[in-house]
Amino acid sequence: MTGTRRTVAALFLLPALVLLGALVVYPIGYSLVRSFYNASGDGFAGADNYKTLFTDDSIRTALKNNVIWVVFAPTVSTALGLIFAVLTERVRWGTSFKLVVFMPMAISMLAAGIIFRLVYDQDPDKGVANAVWVGVHDTFAQSSAFPKAHPGRESPLVAEGGGFVTKGAVHAGQPVTLPLVGVAPDQMPDGAKKAAAAKPEPGRITGTTWQDFTRGEGVGRLGAPDPSELGYAGMRIEAVKDGKVVASTEAAGDGTFTLPASADGARLRLPAGNFKEPYNGLEWLGPSLVTPAVIGAYVWMWAGFAMVLIAAGLAGVPRELLEAARVDGANEWQVFRKVTVPLLAPVLAVVVVTLMINVLKVFDLVYIIAPGSSQDDANVLALELYRKGFAESQPGVASAIAVLLLVLVIPVMLFNVRRLRREVRR
């Protein structure tokens, strides 16, 4: 009877064992064997493929980035999940908030990658991240309205230090013209009015700075305001003598300006601040920020997963212990740090270990979000495995990377198994 039961049990287990062998054991064994052969597979390469793991620059970059991923992605995701779970426990809309935070888990990595590729777009008109960043920046430091302005033909201005200065000194009673071109009509300041010729004033420097351009060939007078031309409203003008600014002013809506008698004999300068390029935000997908940017997308997806598990663990925390701590005089921060977190330690360990295993295999987000110009800087082991195996036709090295990933995952898996056994014994 015992033998019959064992036979029946073996028959029931056989399909699972066959699938396990075909889908897990055989690929692992084949990858291990293949890692000792050359690219063609017909020559034994020994440990050469494993030496490549520590000499190839792209693989070393991938290793470094994987360390960053393992340290920061699980930690930040778990911390956010813990904060969300604790803060929303007592509020009415906590369930709705948790649902919203968990929703990204329903999105595939491919879809999330496409979403964040758009979020991180360099153009503030397209990328949400830079739209917010530029909005905050421009609140405190407005860019110039004349970034493309420059002197035209026969101009009295010459370039100097990012701005422009008159070729010669100016004198009181002699109106000065400071014509510029290069600003599109729809980019002119809101306060711009039709340019007007300045009138001479005894003992003062007067002048006009304006857009010296009228549409149509041969239309308009060069070096003099025409009826269709607009003044450079808000343009800053400085009078400089011996390298020092002795007076300054801003042009009115019609481009006219007036300087005091102290500006007599000085050269007029349009400082570089007038021509500051608009701030376009950060290069999120550039070499220096691409890895943190992709990790941010990962956290957006997996913080909800951490929150749900931690919230489930929090529901099982005895309320008597929390109330006893409060009765003993502990404030909410002390209750959280010395009671809630220690009681949630097993759940937090599950979340962190799960995410650590997950980030070691991350591929989709990096492949989709990082542009070709920054993909080398965002490289991770799973992506490098794909590149070596398919793009560069080095299956031996790719197999060695697969074995390395397995070796890195095994300690985390063993830790998880031992922890689960301890939980069962309790």
XYZ file of C-alpha atoms in Angstrom:
426
model
C 0.000 0.000 0.000
C 2.845 2.338 0.861
C 4.508 1.582 -2.473
C 1.274 2.289 -4.329
C 0.893 5.628 -2.570
C 4.449 6.569 -3.446
C 3.839 5.648 -7.073
C 0.658 7.757 -7.196
C 2.462 10.656 -5.532
C 5.308 10.361 -8.034
C 2.853 10.345 -10.937
C 1.184 13.501 -9.639
C 4.563 15.173 -9.168
C 5.952 14.022 -12.528
C 4.395 16.805 -14.695
C 5.665 19.469 -12.300
C 9.121 17.858 -12.167
C 9.273 17.633 -15.972
C 8.334 21.285 -16.331
C 10.780 22.280 -13.603
C 13.548 20.351 -15.290
C 12.744 21.680 -18.773
C 12.191 25.312 -17.805
C 14.615 25.758 -14.892
C 17.204 23.018 -14.393
C 18.094 22.478 -18.058
C 18.512 26.219 -18.919
C 20.676 26.728 -15.829
C 22.825 23.708 -16.661
C 23.122 24.667 -20.322
C 24.080 28.259 -19.465
C 26.739 27.002 -17.068
C 28.234 24.701 -19.704
C 27.934 27.297 -22.482
C 29.787 29.870 -20.397
C 32.986 27.836 -20.827
C 32.858 27.874 -24.643
C 33.770 30.492 -27.231
C 31.360 32.549 -29.345
C 30.886 29.847 -31.964
C 30.358 27.151 -29.339
C 32.816 24.682 -30.864
C 35.885 25.646 -28.839
C 36.546 25.391 -25.105
C 37.367 28.860 -23.713
C 38.000 27.919 -20.109
C 37.613 30.862 -17.741
C 38.080 33.496 -20.480
C 34.407 34.461 -20.473
C 34.496 34.946 -16.703
C 37.648 37.058 -16.988
C 35.732 39.266 -19.430
C 33.196 39.991 -16.675
C 35.843 41.959 -14.795
C 37.762 43.470 -17.716
C 34.986 44.633 -20.065
C 34.106 48.280 -19.354
C 30.408 47.895 -20.189
C 30.040 44.901 -17.848
C 31.843 46.724 -15.037
C 29.480 49.684 -15.516
C 26.552 47.260 -15.371
C 27.898 45.762 -12.132
C 28.294 49.221 -10.587
C 24.760 50.201 -11.610
C 23.364 46.946 -10.242
C 24.916 47.762 -6.876
C 23.202 51.176 -6.995
C 19.915 49.506 -7.905
C 20.141 46.913 -5.117
C 20.994 49.543 -2.490
C 18.523 52.283 -3.388
C 15.523 50.849 -5.284
C 14.343 48.335 -2.624
C 15.159 50.732 0.215
C 13.254 53.690 -1.230
C 10.305 51.551 -2.370
C 10.012 49.888 1.045
C 10.371 53.192 2.911
C 7.652 54.828 0.820
C 5.428 51.776 1.188
C 5.867 51.889 4.961
C 5.090 55.609 5.107
C 1.998 55.246 2.911
C 0.724 52.254 4.871
C 1.130 53.934 8.271
C -0.152 57.388 7.311
C -3.254 56.132 5.514
C -4.267 53.644 8.195
C -6.613 55.999 10.044
C -7.986 58.253 7.295
C -11.259 57.692 5.489
C -9.777 58.025 2.048
C -6.889 55.671 2.897
C -8.302 52.825 0.799
C -8.732 55.060 -2.235
C -5.200 56.398 -1.831
C -3.797 52.876 -1.576
C -5.701 51.891 -4.709
C -4.197 54.811 -6.643
C -0.670 54.041 -5.411
C -1.068 50.351 -6.251
C -2.468 50.965 -9.752
C 0.971 51.209 -11.462
C 1.454 47.514 -10.603
C -1.276 46.770 -13.159
C 0.813 48.423 -15.878
C 3.432 46.395 -17.716
C 7.082 47.386 -17.570
C 6.882 48.229 -21.272
C 4.007 50.669 -20.749
C 5.667 52.190 -17.681
C 8.886 52.657 -19.648
C 7.075 54.470 -22.446
C 5.248 56.677 -19.930
C 8.447 57.710 -18.182
C 10.322 58.177 -21.446
C 7.763 60.922 -22.093
C 7.846 62.190 -18.497
C 11.612 62.705 -18.734
C 11.538 64.350 -22.187
C 13.988 67.256 -22.374
C 11.413 69.617 -23.914
C 9.387 71.260 -21.090
C 6.411 71.401 -23.442
C 6.420 67.572 -23.585
C 8.142 66.257 -20.478
C 6.204 66.613 -17.204
C 9.356 66.463 -15.069
C 10.994 69.391 -16.855
C 7.711 71.303 -17.096
C 7.498 71.270 -13.282
C 11.220 71.909 -12.843
C 11.251 74.842 -15.273
C 8.113 76.284 -13.654
C 9.769 76.248 -10.233
C 13.034 77.650 -11.628
C 11.359 80.458 -13.569
C 9.413 81.463 -10.457
C 12.687 82.564 -8.883
C 14.866 83.301 -11.944
C 13.078 84.472 -15.053
C 14.855 84.001 -18.367
C 15.313 86.849 -20.844
C 12.780 87.802 -23.499
C 15.588 88.438 -26.015
C 17.757 85.266 -26.095
C 18.207 85.378 -29.883
C 18.629 89.156 -30.310
C 21.815 90.340 -32.018
C 23.080 93.368 -33.992
C 22.064 93.595 -37.627
C 23.790 95.228 -40.593
C 25.606 98.517 -40.039
C 24.894 98.311 -36.331
C 26.671 100.627 -33.848
C 26.975 97.634 -31.485
C 29.711 95.004 -31.166
C 29.744 91.786 -29.122
C 31.434 91.821 -25.715
C 31.208 89.362 -22.811
C 27.968 87.751 -23.926
C 26.304 91.131 -24.448
C 26.814 94.066 -26.814
C 28.451 97.485 -26.417
C 28.543 100.624 -28.566
C 31.627 101.096 -30.705
C 32.186 104.607 -29.409
C 31.281 106.878 -26.505
C 27.924 108.629 -26.353
C 27.261 112.248 -25.419
C 24.441 114.216 -23.844
C 21.961 115.812 -26.190
C 22.679 113.329 -28.990
C 20.044 110.559 -29.222
C 21.511 107.045 -29.476
C 20.127 104.208 -31.581
C 20.665 100.606 -30.428
C 18.988 98.496 -33.128
C 18.863 94.702 -32.848
C 17.317 91.862 -34.832
C 16.587 88.178 -34.257
C 13.519 88.128 -31.986
C 10.423 86.527 -33.509
C 7.357 88.810 -33.405
C 5.423 86.330 -31.237
C 8.333 86.239 -28.761
C 8.407 89.968 -28.089
C 7.540 91.028 -24.489
C 3.885 91.661 -23.714
C 4.646 95.295 -22.900
C 6.305 96.007 -26.259
C 4.878 98.980 -28.164
C 5.648 100.627 -31.486
C 9.224 101.868 -31.423
C 9.671 105.615 -31.140
C 12.666 107.792 -31.924
C 14.114 109.327 -28.770
C 14.101 113.097 -28.409
C 17.270 114.886 -27.326
C 17.377 116.214 -23.771
C 20.007 118.675 -22.537
C 22.422 117.088 -20.055
C 21.021 113.583 -20.557
C 21.653 110.553 -22.746
C 18.537 109.456 -24.608
C 18.077 106.673 -27.105
C 15.999 103.830 -28.491
C 16.568 100.079 -28.621
C 14.182 98.191 -30.884
C 13.639 95.388 -33.373
C 15.067 96.951 -36.528
C 13.310 94.666 -38.978
C 10.244 95.083 -41.205
C 8.864 92.210 -43.281
C 9.276 92.533 -47.038
C 12.279 93.162 -49.241
C 13.407 96.773 -49.319
C 10.758 97.839 -46.806
C 11.697 100.060 -43.857
C 14.661 102.242 -43.022
C 17.782 100.660 -41.608
C 18.928 102.213 -38.326
C 15.701 104.135 -37.668
C 12.367 103.040 -36.099
C 9.603 102.266 -38.592
C 5.844 102.212 -37.856
C 5.618 98.378 -37.776
C 8.708 97.869 -35.585
C 8.467 97.250 -31.831
C 10.616 98.529 -29.000
C 12.582 96.170 -26.736
C 10.517 96.747 -23.610
C 12.505 96.013 -20.447
C 15.911 95.855 -22.163
C 18.592 96.842 -19.624
C 21.125 99.467 -20.703
C 24.302 100.287 -18.792
C 26.720 103.215 -19.183
C 30.303 102.007 -18.739
C 33.393 104.140 -18.092
C 36.824 102.616 -17.482
C 35.207 99.205 -16.956
C 32.770 100.475 -14.310
C 29.009 100.928 -14.593
C 28.248 104.575 -13.856
C 24.527 104.498 -14.691
C 21.866 102.051 -15.818
C 18.227 102.004 -16.857
C 15.578 99.888 -18.576
C 13.884 100.660 -21.874
C 10.233 101.663 -21.886
C 7.565 99.850 -23.909
C 8.471 101.810 -27.040
C 12.190 101.072 -26.560
C 13.163 104.578 -25.455
C 15.450 105.121 -22.475
C 17.097 107.990 -20.591
C 20.403 108.067 -18.683
C 21.656 110.852 -16.365
C 24.507 113.285 -17.077
C 26.985 110.872 -15.448
C 26.691 108.703 -18.551
C 28.143 111.437 -20.768
C 31.277 110.138 -22.502
C 30.562 106.513 -21.590
C 29.956 103.559 -23.846
C 26.517 101.991 -23.650
C 26.298 98.280 -22.956
C 23.472 95.811 -23.308
C 24.588 93.277 -20.655
C 24.537 89.517 -21.177
C 21.561 89.149 -18.833
C 19.363 90.567 -21.583
C 20.182 87.590 -23.795
C 20.087 84.705 -21.344
C 18.766 81.549 -22.972
C 15.522 80.178 -21.496
C 16.007 77.464 -18.897
C 15.072 74.081 -20.343
C 15.368 72.029 -17.190
C 17.547 69.049 -16.374
C 18.795 66.417 -18.768
C 17.057 63.598 -16.910
C 18.140 60.977 -19.419
C 21.698 62.282 -19.736
C 24.719 60.260 -18.556
C 24.713 61.629 -14.998
C 20.999 61.326 -14.125
C 19.734 58.434 -16.232
C 20.165 55.730 -13.563
C 18.399 57.724 -10.784
C 15.677 58.599 -13.304
C 15.035 54.953 -14.184
C 15.101 53.997 -10.492
C 12.452 56.676 -9.945
C 10.226 54.952 -12.515
C 10.790 51.621 -10.756
C 9.878 53.094 -7.368
C 6.707 54.550 -8.889
C 5.680 51.044 -9.918
C 6.744 49.021 -6.874
C 6.049 51.341 -3.931
C 2.414 50.227 -4.179
C 3.458 46.574 -3.929
C 5.459 47.345 -0.770
C 2.595 49.390 0.670
C 0.027 46.596 0.231
C 2.214 43.962 1.904
C 3.164 46.287 4.759
C -0.469 47.356 5.235
C -1.453 43.682 5.513
C 1.236 43.179 8.149
C 0.174 46.349 9.937
C -3.395 45.051 10.172
C -2.075 42.125 12.197
C -0.170 44.255 14.710
C -1.862 44.009 18.167
C -3.421 47.389 18.912
C -2.977 46.771 22.623
C 0.784 47.117 22.278
C 0.470 50.460 20.483
C -2.011 51.786 23.033
C 0.170 50.567 25.920
C 3.129 52.468 24.488
C 1.030 55.642 24.225
C -0.222 55.214 27.790
C 3.389 54.903 28.935
C 4.056 58.363 27.494
C 5.518 57.524 24.074
C 4.759 60.017 21.310
C 3.693 58.896 17.816
C 7.249 58.938 16.433
C 8.478 56.769 19.318
C 5.554 54.377 18.870
C 6.356 54.117 15.172
C 10.114 53.669 15.619
C 10.195 51.432 18.699
C 6.986 49.425 18.403
C 5.496 49.480 14.884
C 8.695 49.010 12.884
C 10.095 46.147 15.062
C 6.754 44.319 14.841
C 6.735 44.789 11.071
C 10.342 43.604 10.688
C 9.375 40.200 9.175
C 7.121 41.854 6.597
C 9.729 44.494 5.786
C 12.285 41.724 5.284
C 9.958 39.961 2.821
C 9.437 43.173 0.848
C 13.126 44.118 0.747
C 14.291 40.614 -0.236
C 11.622 40.321 -2.932
C 12.562 43.681 -4.406
C 16.285 42.903 -4.233
C 15.746 39.757 -6.315
C 13.536 41.747 -8.661
C 16.007 44.584 -9.253
C 18.838 42.165 -10.009
C 16.797 41.101 -13.035
C 15.584 44.556 -14.098
C 15.774 44.948 -17.871
C 12.620 46.417 -19.403
C 12.696 49.852 -17.811
C 16.369 50.450 -18.544
C 16.066 49.259 -22.137
C 13.017 51.424 -22.875
C 13.654 54.602 -20.862
C 17.393 55.106 -21.435
C 18.035 56.559 -24.926
C 20.766 55.090 -27.089
C 23.180 57.884 -26.171
C 22.873 57.090 -22.449
C 22.209 53.369 -22.479
C 25.847 52.554 -21.769
C 25.691 54.742 -18.644
C 22.391 53.171 -17.489
C 23.522 49.629 -18.265
C 22.653 46.777 -15.883
C 23.577 43.082 -15.943
C 20.300 41.858 -17.434
C 20.527 44.411 -20.233
C 24.199 43.618 -20.838
C 23.288 39.914 -21.035
C 20.825 40.746 -23.812
C 23.307 42.963 -25.638
C 26.140 40.451 -25.443
C 23.941 37.519 -26.430
C 21.992 39.089 -29.290
C 23.469 42.415 -30.393
C 27.163 41.483 -30.125
C 26.881 37.712 -30.755
C 28.903 36.688 -27.703
C 26.755 33.886 -26.223
C 29.628 32.611 -24.081
C 29.980 35.935 -22.291
C 26.191 36.262 -22.059
C 26.008 32.836 -20.406
C 28.721 33.882 -17.947
C 26.653 36.966 -17.062
C 23.613 34.718 -16.534
C 25.635 32.518 -14.170
C 26.866 35.612 -12.326
C 23.273 36.793 -11.876
C 22.349 33.378 -10.507
C 25.256 33.510 -8.058
C 24.162 36.982 -6.908
C 20.553 35.886 -6.419
C 21.313 32.646 -4.519
C 22.423 34.290 -1.212
C 19.275 36.425 -1.164
C 17.113 33.373 -1.882
C 18.847 31.357 0.874
C 18.252 34.184 3.330
C 14.580 34.210 2.372
C 14.233 30.415 2.718
C 15.853 30.419 6.169
C 13.659 33.274 7.289
C 10.544 31.420 6.123
C 11.631 28.288 7.990
C 12.082 30.302 11.171
C 8.613 31.758 10.702
C 7.141 28.238 10.314
C 8.868 27.034 13.506
C 7.284 29.846 15.464
